[in-house]
Amino acid sequence: MAFRLSNNLIGILNIITFLLSIPILVAGIWLRSHGSTECERFLDTPVIIVGVFLMVVSLAGLIGACCGVNWLLWLYLVVMFILILVGICFTVFAFVVTNKGAGEVVSGRGYKQYRLGDYSNWLQKRVNDTKNWNKIKSCLIDSKVCSTFNEKHLNDTLEEFYKEELTAIQSGCCKPSDDCGFTYVSPINWTNTTGNYTDTDCSAWSNDPSTLCFNCNSCKAGLLDNIKGQWKKVAIVCIVFLIFLIATYSIGCCAFRNNRRDNYNYGWKA
Protein backbone atom coordinates (compact mmCIF):
# COMPACT_ATOMS: atom_id res chain seq x y z
CA MET A 1 0.00 0.00 0.00
CA ALA A 2 1.80 3.08 -1.23
CA PHE A 3 1.98 6.20 0.88
CA ARG A 4 1.26 9.42 -0.97
CA LEU A 5 2.24 13.02 -0.26
CA SER A 6 -1.14 13.95 1.26
CA ASN A 7 -0.98 11.03 3.71
CA ASN A 8 2.52 12.02 4.77
CA LEU A 9 1.50 15.66 5.22
CA ILE A 10 -1.50 14.70 7.37
CA GLY A 11 0.79 12.48 9.42
CA ILE A 12 3.31 15.29 9.99
CA LEU A 13 0.60 17.84 10.87
CA ASN A 14 -0.98 15.48 13.38
CA ILE A 15 2.37 14.64 14.99
CA ILE A 16 2.85 18.39 15.54
CA THR A 17 -0.71 18.72 16.91
CA PHE A 18 -0.16 15.75 19.22
CA LEU A 19 3.06 17.28 20.57
CA LEU A 20 1.25 20.62 21.12
CA SER A 21 -1.54 18.88 23.05
CA ILE A 22 0.90 17.58 25.68
CA PRO A 23 1.88 21.00 27.21
CA ILE A 24 -1.79 22.10 27.02
CA LEU A 25 -2.87 19.02 28.98
CA VAL A 26 -0.03 19.46 31.48
CA ALA A 27 -0.99 23.14 31.95
CA GLY A 28 -4.60 22.15 32.72
CA ILE A 29 -3.50 19.53 35.26
CA TRP A 30 -1.11 22.03 36.85
CA LEU A 31 -3.90 24.64 37.17
CA ARG A 32 -6.17 22.06 38.80
CA SER A 33 -3.59 21.15 41.45
CA HIS A 34 -1.92 24.56 41.97
CA GLY A 35 -4.66 27.11 41.21
CA SER A 36 -4.88 29.47 44.18
CA THR A 37 -7.97 31.43 43.11
CA GLU A 38 -11.41 30.59 41.78
CA CYS A 39 -10.49 32.24 38.46
CA GLU A 40 -7.44 30.03 37.95
CA ARG A 41 -9.36 26.88 38.91
CA PHE A 42 -12.16 27.87 36.54
CA LEU A 43 -9.75 27.50 33.61
CA ASP A 44 -8.43 24.03 34.42
CA THR A 45 -11.34 21.93 33.06
CA PRO A 46 -11.59 23.71 29.66
CA VAL A 47 -7.80 23.51 29.20
CA ILE A 48 -7.76 19.77 30.06
CA ILE A 49 -10.68 19.13 27.67
CA VAL A 50 -8.90 20.98 24.84
CA GLY A 51 -5.67 19.06 25.51
CA VAL A 52 -7.38 15.64 25.51
CA PHE A 53 -9.47 16.55 22.45
CA LEU A 54 -6.42 17.61 20.42
CA MET A 55 -4.55 14.48 21.50
CA VAL A 56 -7.37 12.09 20.49
CA VAL A 57 -8.14 13.84 17.19
CA SER A 58 -4.47 14.03 16.17
CA LEU A 59 -4.02 10.32 16.94
CA ALA A 60 -7.08 9.49 14.84
CA GLY A 61 -5.73 11.51 11.91
CA LEU A 62 -2.22 10.09 12.29
CA ILE A 63 -3.31 6.44 12.44
CA GLY A 64 -5.96 6.92 9.77
CA ALA A 65 -3.58 8.53 7.26
CA CYS A 66 -0.38 6.58 7.91
CA CYS A 67 -1.81 3.14 8.70
CA GLY A 68 -4.60 3.18 6.14
CA VAL A 69 -7.39 2.91 8.74
CA ASN A 70 -10.10 4.54 6.66
CA TRP A 71 -12.85 4.76 9.29
CA LEU A 72 -10.53 6.67 11.64
CA LEU A 73 -9.59 9.08 8.87
CA TRP A 74 -13.27 9.52 8.02
CA LEU A 75 -14.02 10.31 11.70
CA TYR A 76 -11.10 12.76 11.73
CA LEU A 77 -12.51 14.56 8.67
CA VAL A 78 -15.99 14.78 10.21
CA VAL A 79 -14.55 16.37 13.35
CA MET A 80 -12.47 18.77 11.25
CA PHE A 81 -15.55 19.78 9.24
CA ILE A 82 -17.50 20.47 12.46
CA LEU A 83 -14.56 22.51 13.81
CA ILE A 84 -14.51 24.60 10.62
CA LEU A 85 -18.26 25.31 10.91
CA VAL A 86 -17.93 26.19 14.61
CA GLY A 87 -14.93 28.42 13.87
CA ILE A 88 -16.78 30.31 11.13
CA CYS A 89 -19.85 30.81 13.36
CA PHE A 90 -17.76 31.99 16.32
CA THR A 91 -15.72 34.41 14.19
CA VAL A 92 -18.84 36.02 12.69
CA PHE A 93 -20.49 36.14 16.13
CA ALA A 94 -17.42 37.73 17.74
CA PHE A 95 -17.28 40.53 15.17
CA VAL A 96 -21.05 41.19 15.42
CA VAL A 97 -21.14 41.24 19.24
CA THR A 98 -18.08 43.49 19.58
CA ASN A 99 -19.15 45.92 16.87
CA LYS A 100 -20.82 48.32 19.35
CA GLY A 101 -19.35 50.24 22.26
CA ALA A 102 -16.37 52.47 22.96
CA GLY A 103 -14.99 54.63 25.72
CA GLU A 104 -16.19 58.23 25.94
CA VAL A 105 -13.49 60.90 25.80
CA VAL A 106 -13.71 63.31 28.74
CA SER A 107 -12.36 66.85 28.38
CA GLY A 108 -9.19 67.41 30.40
CA ARG A 109 -8.77 63.71 31.23
CA GLY A 110 -6.18 61.22 30.02
CA TYR A 111 -8.64 58.36 30.55
CA LYS A 112 -12.09 57.59 29.14
CA GLN A 113 -15.47 57.02 30.77
CA TYR A 114 -17.37 53.81 30.01
CA ARG A 115 -21.16 53.43 29.91
CA LEU A 116 -22.84 50.02 29.91
CA GLY A 117 -25.64 51.03 27.54
CA ASP A 118 -23.13 51.62 24.72
CA TYR A 119 -22.37 47.89 24.32
CA SER A 120 -24.32 45.10 22.63
CA ASN A 121 -27.44 43.79 24.37
CA TRP A 122 -26.01 40.25 24.43
CA LEU A 123 -22.92 41.35 26.35
CA GLN A 124 -24.99 43.51 28.68
CA LYS A 125 -27.19 40.54 29.60
CA ARG A 126 -24.13 38.45 30.48
CA VAL A 127 -22.71 40.99 32.95
CA ASN A 128 -26.12 42.01 34.34
CA ASP A 129 -26.74 38.44 35.43
CA THR A 130 -26.04 38.52 39.18
CA LYS A 131 -24.50 35.04 39.28
CA ASN A 132 -22.15 35.80 36.39
CA TRP A 133 -21.14 39.19 37.76
CA ASN A 134 -20.39 37.87 41.25
CA LYS A 135 -17.90 35.42 39.72
CA ILE A 136 -16.37 38.11 37.51
CA LYS A 137 -16.17 40.53 40.44
CA SER A 138 -14.42 37.88 42.54
CA CYS A 139 -11.85 37.42 39.76
CA LEU A 140 -11.26 41.17 39.49
CA ILE A 141 -10.70 41.42 43.23
CA ASP A 142 -8.42 38.36 43.28
CA SER A 143 -6.36 39.80 40.42
CA LYS A 144 -5.62 42.88 42.60
CA VAL A 145 -6.16 45.13 39.60
CA CYS A 146 -7.17 48.08 41.80
CA SER A 147 -4.54 47.61 44.52
CA THR A 148 -1.83 47.58 41.83
CA PHE A 149 -3.44 50.65 40.27
CA ASN A 150 -3.43 52.39 43.67
CA GLU A 151 0.24 51.62 44.32
CA LYS A 152 1.24 52.93 40.89
CA HIS A 153 -0.57 56.28 41.21
CA LEU A 154 -0.50 56.72 45.00
CA ASN A 155 1.70 59.85 44.89
CA ASP A 156 -0.22 61.54 42.07
CA THR A 157 -1.78 64.92 42.69
CA LEU A 158 -5.31 65.41 41.39
CA GLU A 159 -4.00 67.17 38.27
CA GLU A 160 -1.49 64.35 37.62
CA PHE A 161 -4.14 61.71 38.23
CA TYR A 162 -6.51 63.29 35.71
CA LYS A 163 -3.79 63.08 33.06
CA GLU A 164 -3.11 59.36 33.58
CA GLU A 165 -4.02 56.99 30.73
CA LEU A 166 -5.97 54.39 32.68
CA THR A 167 -7.15 51.06 31.32
CA ALA A 168 -10.89 50.49 30.84
CA ILE A 169 -11.10 48.34 33.99
CA GLN A 170 -9.07 50.81 36.08
CA SER A 171 -11.26 53.71 34.97
CA GLY A 172 -14.53 51.83 35.41
CA CYS A 173 -13.87 49.76 38.55
CA CYS A 174 -11.17 51.46 40.64
CA LYS A 175 -12.44 55.05 40.83
CA PRO A 176 -15.84 56.76 40.97
CA SER A 177 -17.38 58.37 37.92
CA ASP A 178 -16.31 61.97 37.28
CA ASP A 179 -20.03 62.85 37.24
CA CYS A 180 -20.21 62.19 41.01
CA GLY A 181 -18.00 65.16 41.85
CA PHE A 182 -16.27 63.35 44.74
CA THR A 183 -13.19 64.90 46.36
CA TYR A 184 -9.91 63.20 45.50
CA VAL A 185 -7.82 61.87 48.39
CA SER A 186 -5.95 59.03 46.68
CA PRO A 187 -6.60 56.88 43.60
CA ILE A 188 -9.00 54.58 45.49
CA ASN A 189 -10.00 56.94 48.28
CA TRP A 190 -12.54 59.68 47.54
CA THR A 191 -14.62 61.82 49.89
CA ASN A 192 -18.29 61.32 49.13
CA THR A 193 -20.48 64.38 48.75
CA THR A 194 -24.11 64.23 49.71
CA GLY A 195 -26.74 64.94 47.11
CA ASN A 196 -29.18 63.49 44.60
CA TYR A 197 -27.02 61.69 42.08
CA THR A 198 -28.20 61.25 38.51
CA ASP A 199 -25.67 58.43 38.08
CA THR A 200 -26.52 55.34 40.17
CA ASP A 201 -22.80 54.44 40.23
CA CYS A 202 -22.22 57.30 42.69
CA SER A 203 -24.21 55.59 45.43
CA ALA A 204 -22.58 52.24 44.59
CA TRP A 205 -19.06 53.58 45.22
CA SER A 206 -17.24 52.68 48.45
CA ASN A 207 -13.71 53.35 49.69
CA ASP A 208 -13.58 49.76 50.92
CA PRO A 209 -10.86 48.11 48.75
CA SER A 210 -13.06 45.01 48.35
CA THR A 211 -15.98 47.12 47.06
CA LEU A 212 -14.77 50.33 45.32
CA CYS A 213 -16.82 50.51 42.10
CA PHE A 214 -17.03 46.75 41.48
CA ASN A 215 -20.83 47.04 41.74
CA CYS A 216 -20.98 49.93 39.27
CA ASN A 217 -22.29 49.83 35.70
CA SER A 218 -19.09 51.62 34.69
CA CYS A 219 -17.09 48.61 35.95
CA LYS A 220 -19.22 46.27 33.85
CA ALA A 221 -18.75 48.58 30.86
CA GLY A 222 -14.98 48.71 31.43
CA LEU A 223 -14.86 44.93 31.51
CA LEU A 224 -16.90 44.73 28.28
CA ASP A 225 -14.56 47.19 26.58
CA ASN A 226 -11.64 44.98 27.59
CA ILE A 227 -13.48 41.86 26.37
CA LYS A 228 -14.32 43.61 23.12
CA GLY A 229 -10.64 44.21 22.38
CA GLN A 230 -9.68 40.65 23.36
CA TRP A 231 -12.45 39.07 21.29
CA LYS A 232 -11.41 40.98 18.20
CA LYS A 233 -7.87 39.66 18.61
CA VAL A 234 -9.24 36.13 19.11
CA ALA A 235 -11.42 36.52 16.00
CA ILE A 236 -8.37 37.44 13.92
CA VAL A 237 -6.50 34.41 15.31
CA CYS A 238 -9.57 32.30 14.45
CA ILE A 239 -9.40 33.44 10.82
CA VAL A 240 -5.77 32.28 10.61
CA PHE A 241 -6.71 29.03 12.37
CA LEU A 242 -9.61 28.49 9.94
CA ILE A 243 -7.27 28.83 6.98
CA PHE A 244 -5.04 26.17 8.56
CA LEU A 245 -8.06 23.91 9.27
CA ILE A 246 -9.44 24.23 5.74
CA ALA A 247 -6.01 23.45 4.25
CA THR A 248 -5.62 20.45 6.58
CA TYR A 249 -9.16 19.28 5.78
CA SER A 250 -8.42 19.45 2.04
CA ILE A 251 -5.22 17.42 2.48
CA GLY A 252 -7.14 14.96 4.66
CA CYS A 253 -9.75 14.50 1.93
CA CYS A 254 -6.96 13.65 -0.51
CA ALA A 255 -5.51 11.16 2.00
CA PHE A 256 -8.96 9.60 2.49
CA ARG A 257 -9.36 9.22 -1.27
CA ASN A 258 -5.89 7.68 -1.49
CA ASN A 259 -6.77 5.16 1.23
CA ARG A 260 -9.96 4.15 -0.55
CA ARG A 261 -8.13 3.75 -3.84
CA ASP A 262 -5.33 1.71 -2.22
CA ASN A 263 -7.85 -0.48 -0.38
CA TYR A 264 -9.74 -1.02 -3.61
CA ASN A 265 -6.58 -1.88 -5.57
CA TYR A 266 -5.37 -4.15 -2.77
CA GLY A 267 -8.69 -5.98 -2.67
CA TRP A 268 -8.81 -6.26 -6.48
CA LYS A 269 -5.30 -7.65 -6.68
CA ALA A 270 -6.02 -10.10 -3.90
GROMACS .gro file of C-alpha atoms in nm:
model
  270
    1MET     CA    1   0.000   0.000   0.000
    2ALA     CA    2   0.180   0.308  -0.123
    3PHE     CA    3   0.198   0.620   0.088
    4ARG     CA    4   0.126   0.942  -0.097
    5LEU     CA    5   0.224   1.302  -0.026
    6SER     CA    6  -0.114   1.395   0.126
    7ASN     CA    7  -0.098   1.103   0.371
    8ASN     CA    8   0.252   1.202   0.477
    9LEU     CA    9   0.150   1.566   0.522
   10ILE     CA   10  -0.150   1.470   0.737
   11GLY     CA   11   0.079   1.248   0.942
   12ILE     CA   12   0.331   1.529   0.999
   13LEU     CA   13   0.060   1.784   1.087
   14ASN     CA   14  -0.098   1.548   1.338
   15ILE     CA   15   0.237   1.464   1.499
   16ILE     CA   16   0.285   1.839   1.554
   17THR     CA   17  -0.071   1.872   1.691
   18PHE     CA   18  -0.016   1.575   1.922
   19LEU     CA   19   0.306   1.728   2.057
   20LEU     CA   20   0.125   2.062   2.112
   21SER     CA   21  -0.154   1.888   2.305
   22ILE     CA   22   0.090   1.758   2.568
   23PRO     CA   23   0.188   2.100   2.721
   24ILE     CA   24  -0.179   2.210   2.702
   25LEU     CA   25  -0.287   1.902   2.898
   26VAL     CA   26  -0.003   1.946   3.148
   27ALA     CA   27  -0.099   2.314   3.195
   28GLY     CA   28  -0.460   2.215   3.272
   29ILE     CA   29  -0.350   1.953   3.526
   30TRP     CA   30  -0.111   2.203   3.685
   31LEU     CA   31  -0.390   2.464   3.717
   32ARG     CA   32  -0.617   2.206   3.880
   33SER     CA   33  -0.359   2.115   4.145
   34HIS     CA   34  -0.192   2.456   4.197
   35GLY     CA   35  -0.466   2.711   4.121
   36SER     CA   36  -0.488   2.947   4.418
   37THR     CA   37  -0.797   3.143   4.311
   38GLU     CA   38  -1.141   3.059   4.178
   39CYS     CA   39  -1.049   3.224   3.846
   40GLU     CA   40  -0.744   3.003   3.795
   41ARG     CA   41  -0.936   2.688   3.891
   42PHE     CA   42  -1.216   2.787   3.654
   43LEU     CA   43  -0.975   2.750   3.361
   44ASP     CA   44  -0.843   2.403   3.442
   45THR     CA   45  -1.134   2.193   3.306
   46PRO     CA   46  -1.159   2.371   2.966
   47VAL     CA   47  -0.780   2.351   2.920
   48ILE     CA   48  -0.776   1.977   3.006
   49ILE     CA   49  -1.068   1.913   2.767
   50VAL     CA   50  -0.890   2.098   2.484
   51GLY     CA   51  -0.567   1.906   2.551
   52VAL     CA   52  -0.738   1.564   2.551
   53PHE     CA   53  -0.947   1.655   2.245
   54LEU     CA   54  -0.642   1.761   2.042
   55MET     CA   55  -0.455   1.448   2.150
   56VAL     CA   56  -0.737   1.209   2.049
   57VAL     CA   57  -0.814   1.384   1.719
   58SER     CA   58  -0.447   1.403   1.617
   59LEU     CA   59  -0.402   1.032   1.694
   60ALA     CA   60  -0.708   0.949   1.484
   61GLY     CA   61  -0.573   1.151   1.191
   62LEU     CA   62  -0.222   1.009   1.229
   63ILE     CA   63  -0.331   0.644   1.244
   64GLY     CA   64  -0.596   0.692   0.977
   65ALA     CA   65  -0.358   0.853   0.726
   66CYS     CA   66  -0.038   0.658   0.791
   67CYS     CA   67  -0.181   0.314   0.870
   68GLY     CA   68  -0.460   0.318   0.614
   69VAL     CA   69  -0.739   0.291   0.874
   70ASN     CA   70  -1.010   0.454   0.666
   71TRP     CA   71  -1.285   0.476   0.929
   72LEU     CA   72  -1.053   0.667   1.164
   73LEU     CA   73  -0.959   0.908   0.887
   74TRP     CA   74  -1.327   0.952   0.802
   75LEU     CA   75  -1.402   1.031   1.170
   76TYR     CA   76  -1.110   1.276   1.173
   77LEU     CA   77  -1.251   1.456   0.867
   78VAL     CA   78  -1.599   1.478   1.021
   79VAL     CA   79  -1.455   1.637   1.335
   80MET     CA   80  -1.247   1.877   1.125
   81PHE     CA   81  -1.555   1.978   0.924
   82ILE     CA   82  -1.750   2.047   1.246
   83LEU     CA   83  -1.456   2.251   1.381
   84ILE     CA   84  -1.451   2.460   1.062
   85LEU     CA   85  -1.826   2.531   1.091
   86VAL     CA   86  -1.793   2.619   1.461
   87GLY     CA   87  -1.493   2.842   1.387
   88ILE     CA   88  -1.678   3.031   1.113
   89CYS     CA   89  -1.985   3.081   1.336
   90PHE     CA   90  -1.776   3.199   1.632
   91THR     CA   91  -1.572   3.441   1.419
   92VAL     CA   92  -1.884   3.602   1.269
   93PHE     CA   93  -2.049   3.614   1.613
   94ALA     CA   94  -1.742   3.773   1.774
   95PHE     CA   95  -1.728   4.053   1.517
   96VAL     CA   96  -2.105   4.119   1.542
   97VAL     CA   97  -2.114   4.124   1.924
   98THR     CA   98  -1.808   4.349   1.958
   99ASN     CA   99  -1.915   4.592   1.687
  100LYS     CA  100  -2.082   4.832   1.935
  101GLY     CA  101  -1.935   5.024   2.226
  102ALA     CA  102  -1.637   5.247   2.296
  103GLY     CA  103  -1.499   5.463   2.572
  104GLU     CA  104  -1.619   5.823   2.594
  105VAL     CA  105  -1.349   6.090   2.580
  106VAL     CA  106  -1.371   6.331   2.874
  107SER     CA  107  -1.236   6.685   2.838
  108GLY     CA  108  -0.919   6.741   3.040
  109ARG     CA  109  -0.877   6.371   3.123
  110GLY     CA  110  -0.618   6.122   3.002
  111TYR     CA  111  -0.864   5.836   3.055
  112LYS     CA  112  -1.209   5.759   2.914
  113GLN     CA  113  -1.547   5.702   3.077
  114TYR     CA  114  -1.737   5.381   3.001
  115ARG     CA  115  -2.116   5.343   2.991
  116LEU     CA  116  -2.284   5.002   2.991
  117GLY     CA  117  -2.564   5.103   2.754
  118ASP     CA  118  -2.313   5.162   2.472
  119TYR     CA  119  -2.237   4.789   2.432
  120SER     CA  120  -2.432   4.510   2.263
  121ASN     CA  121  -2.744   4.379   2.437
  122TRP     CA  122  -2.601   4.025   2.443
  123LEU     CA  123  -2.292   4.135   2.635
  124GLN     CA  124  -2.499   4.351   2.868
  125LYS     CA  125  -2.719   4.054   2.960
  126ARG     CA  126  -2.413   3.845   3.048
  127VAL     CA  127  -2.271   4.099   3.295
  128ASN     CA  128  -2.612   4.201   3.434
  129ASP     CA  129  -2.674   3.844   3.543
  130THR     CA  130  -2.604   3.852   3.918
  131LYS     CA  131  -2.450   3.504   3.928
  132ASN     CA  132  -2.215   3.580   3.639
  133TRP     CA  133  -2.114   3.919   3.776
  134ASN     CA  134  -2.039   3.787   4.125
  135LYS     CA  135  -1.790   3.542   3.972
  136ILE     CA  136  -1.637   3.811   3.751
  137LYS     CA  137  -1.617   4.053   4.044
  138SER     CA  138  -1.442   3.788   4.254
  139CYS     CA  139  -1.185   3.742   3.976
  140LEU     CA  140  -1.126   4.117   3.949
  141ILE     CA  141  -1.070   4.142   4.323
  142ASP     CA  142  -0.842   3.836   4.328
  143SER     CA  143  -0.636   3.980   4.042
  144LYS     CA  144  -0.562   4.288   4.260
  145VAL     CA  145  -0.616   4.513   3.960
  146CYS     CA  146  -0.717   4.808   4.180
  147SER     CA  147  -0.454   4.761   4.452
  148THR     CA  148  -0.183   4.758   4.183
  149PHE     CA  149  -0.344   5.065   4.027
  150ASN     CA  150  -0.343   5.239   4.367
  151GLU     CA  151   0.024   5.162   4.432
  152LYS     CA  152   0.124   5.293   4.089
  153HIS     CA  153  -0.057   5.628   4.121
  154LEU     CA  154  -0.050   5.672   4.500
  155ASN     CA  155   0.170   5.985   4.489
  156ASP     CA  156  -0.022   6.154   4.207
  157THR     CA  157  -0.178   6.492   4.269
  158LEU     CA  158  -0.531   6.541   4.139
  159GLU     CA  159  -0.400   6.717   3.827
  160GLU     CA  160  -0.149   6.435   3.762
  161PHE     CA  161  -0.414   6.171   3.823
  162TYR     CA  162  -0.651   6.329   3.571
  163LYS     CA  163  -0.379   6.308   3.306
  164GLU     CA  164  -0.311   5.936   3.358
  165GLU     CA  165  -0.402   5.699   3.073
  166LEU     CA  166  -0.597   5.439   3.268
  167THR     CA  167  -0.715   5.106   3.132
  168ALA     CA  168  -1.089   5.049   3.084
  169ILE     CA  169  -1.110   4.834   3.399
  170GLN     CA  170  -0.907   5.081   3.608
  171SER     CA  171  -1.126   5.371   3.497
  172GLY     CA  172  -1.453   5.183   3.541
  173CYS     CA  173  -1.387   4.976   3.855
  174CYS     CA  174  -1.117   5.146   4.064
  175LYS     CA  175  -1.244   5.505   4.083
  176PRO     CA  176  -1.584   5.676   4.097
  177SER     CA  177  -1.738   5.837   3.792
  178ASP     CA  178  -1.631   6.197   3.728
  179ASP     CA  179  -2.003   6.285   3.724
  180CYS     CA  180  -2.021   6.219   4.101
  181GLY     CA  181  -1.800   6.516   4.185
  182PHE     CA  182  -1.627   6.335   4.474
  183THR     CA  183  -1.319   6.490   4.636
  184TYR     CA  184  -0.991   6.320   4.550
  185VAL     CA  185  -0.782   6.187   4.839
  186SER     CA  186  -0.595   5.903   4.668
  187PRO     CA  187  -0.660   5.688   4.360
  188ILE     CA  188  -0.900   5.458   4.549
  189ASN     CA  189  -1.000   5.694   4.828
  190TRP     CA  190  -1.254   5.968   4.754
  191THR     CA  191  -1.462   6.182   4.989
  192ASN     CA  192  -1.829   6.132   4.913
  193THR     CA  193  -2.048   6.438   4.875
  194THR     CA  194  -2.411   6.423   4.971
  195GLY     CA  195  -2.674   6.494   4.711
  196ASN     CA  196  -2.918   6.349   4.460
  197TYR     CA  197  -2.702   6.169   4.208
  198THR     CA  198  -2.820   6.125   3.851
  199ASP     CA  199  -2.567   5.843   3.808
  200THR     CA  200  -2.652   5.534   4.017
  201ASP     CA  201  -2.280   5.444   4.023
  202CYS     CA  202  -2.222   5.730   4.269
  203SER     CA  203  -2.421   5.559   4.543
  204ALA     CA  204  -2.258   5.224   4.459
  205TRP     CA  205  -1.906   5.358   4.522
  206SER     CA  206  -1.724   5.268   4.845
  207ASN     CA  207  -1.371   5.335   4.969
  208ASP     CA  208  -1.358   4.976   5.092
  209PRO     CA  209  -1.086   4.811   4.875
  210SER     CA  210  -1.306   4.501   4.835
  211THR     CA  211  -1.598   4.712   4.706
  212LEU     CA  212  -1.477   5.033   4.532
  213CYS     CA  213  -1.682   5.051   4.210
  214PHE     CA  214  -1.703   4.675   4.148
  215ASN     CA  215  -2.083   4.704   4.174
  216CYS     CA  216  -2.098   4.993   3.927
  217ASN     CA  217  -2.229   4.983   3.570
  218SER     CA  218  -1.909   5.162   3.469
  219CYS     CA  219  -1.709   4.861   3.595
  220LYS     CA  220  -1.922   4.627   3.385
  221ALA     CA  221  -1.875   4.858   3.086
  222GLY     CA  222  -1.498   4.871   3.143
  223LEU     CA  223  -1.486   4.493   3.151
  224LEU     CA  224  -1.690   4.473   2.828
  225ASP     CA  225  -1.456   4.719   2.658
  226ASN     CA  226  -1.164   4.498   2.759
  227ILE     CA  227  -1.348   4.186   2.637
  228LYS     CA  228  -1.432   4.361   2.312
  229GLY     CA  229  -1.064   4.421   2.238
  230GLN     CA  230  -0.968   4.065   2.336
  231TRP     CA  231  -1.245   3.907   2.129
  232LYS     CA  232  -1.141   4.098   1.820
  233LYS     CA  233  -0.787   3.966   1.861
  234VAL     CA  234  -0.924   3.613   1.911
  235ALA     CA  235  -1.142   3.652   1.600
  236ILE     CA  236  -0.837   3.744   1.392
  237VAL     CA  237  -0.650   3.441   1.531
  238CYS     CA  238  -0.957   3.230   1.445
  239ILE     CA  239  -0.940   3.344   1.082
  240VAL     CA  240  -0.577   3.228   1.061
  241PHE     CA  241  -0.671   2.903   1.237
  242LEU     CA  242  -0.961   2.849   0.994
  243ILE     CA  243  -0.727   2.883   0.698
  244PHE     CA  244  -0.504   2.617   0.856
  245LEU     CA  245  -0.806   2.391   0.927
  246ILE     CA  246  -0.944   2.423   0.574
  247ALA     CA  247  -0.601   2.345   0.425
  248THR     CA  248  -0.562   2.045   0.658
  249TYR     CA  249  -0.916   1.928   0.578
  250SER     CA  250  -0.842   1.945   0.204
  251ILE     CA  251  -0.522   1.742   0.248
  252GLY     CA  252  -0.714   1.496   0.466
  253CYS     CA  253  -0.975   1.450   0.193
  254CYS     CA  254  -0.696   1.365  -0.051
  255ALA     CA  255  -0.551   1.116   0.200
  256PHE     CA  256  -0.896   0.960   0.249
  257ARG     CA  257  -0.936   0.922  -0.127
  258ASN     CA  258  -0.589   0.768  -0.149
  259ASN     CA  259  -0.677   0.516   0.123
  260ARG     CA  260  -0.996   0.415  -0.055
  261ARG     CA  261  -0.813   0.375  -0.384
  262ASP     CA  262  -0.533   0.171  -0.222
  263ASN     CA  263  -0.785  -0.048  -0.038
  264TYR     CA  264  -0.974  -0.102  -0.361
  265ASN     CA  265  -0.658  -0.188  -0.557
  266TYR     CA  266  -0.537  -0.415  -0.277
  267GLY     CA  267  -0.869  -0.598  -0.267
  268TRP     CA  268  -0.881  -0.626  -0.648
  269LYS     CA  269  -0.530  -0.765  -0.668
  270ALA     CA  270  -0.602  -1.010  -0.390
   0.00000   0.00000   0.00000
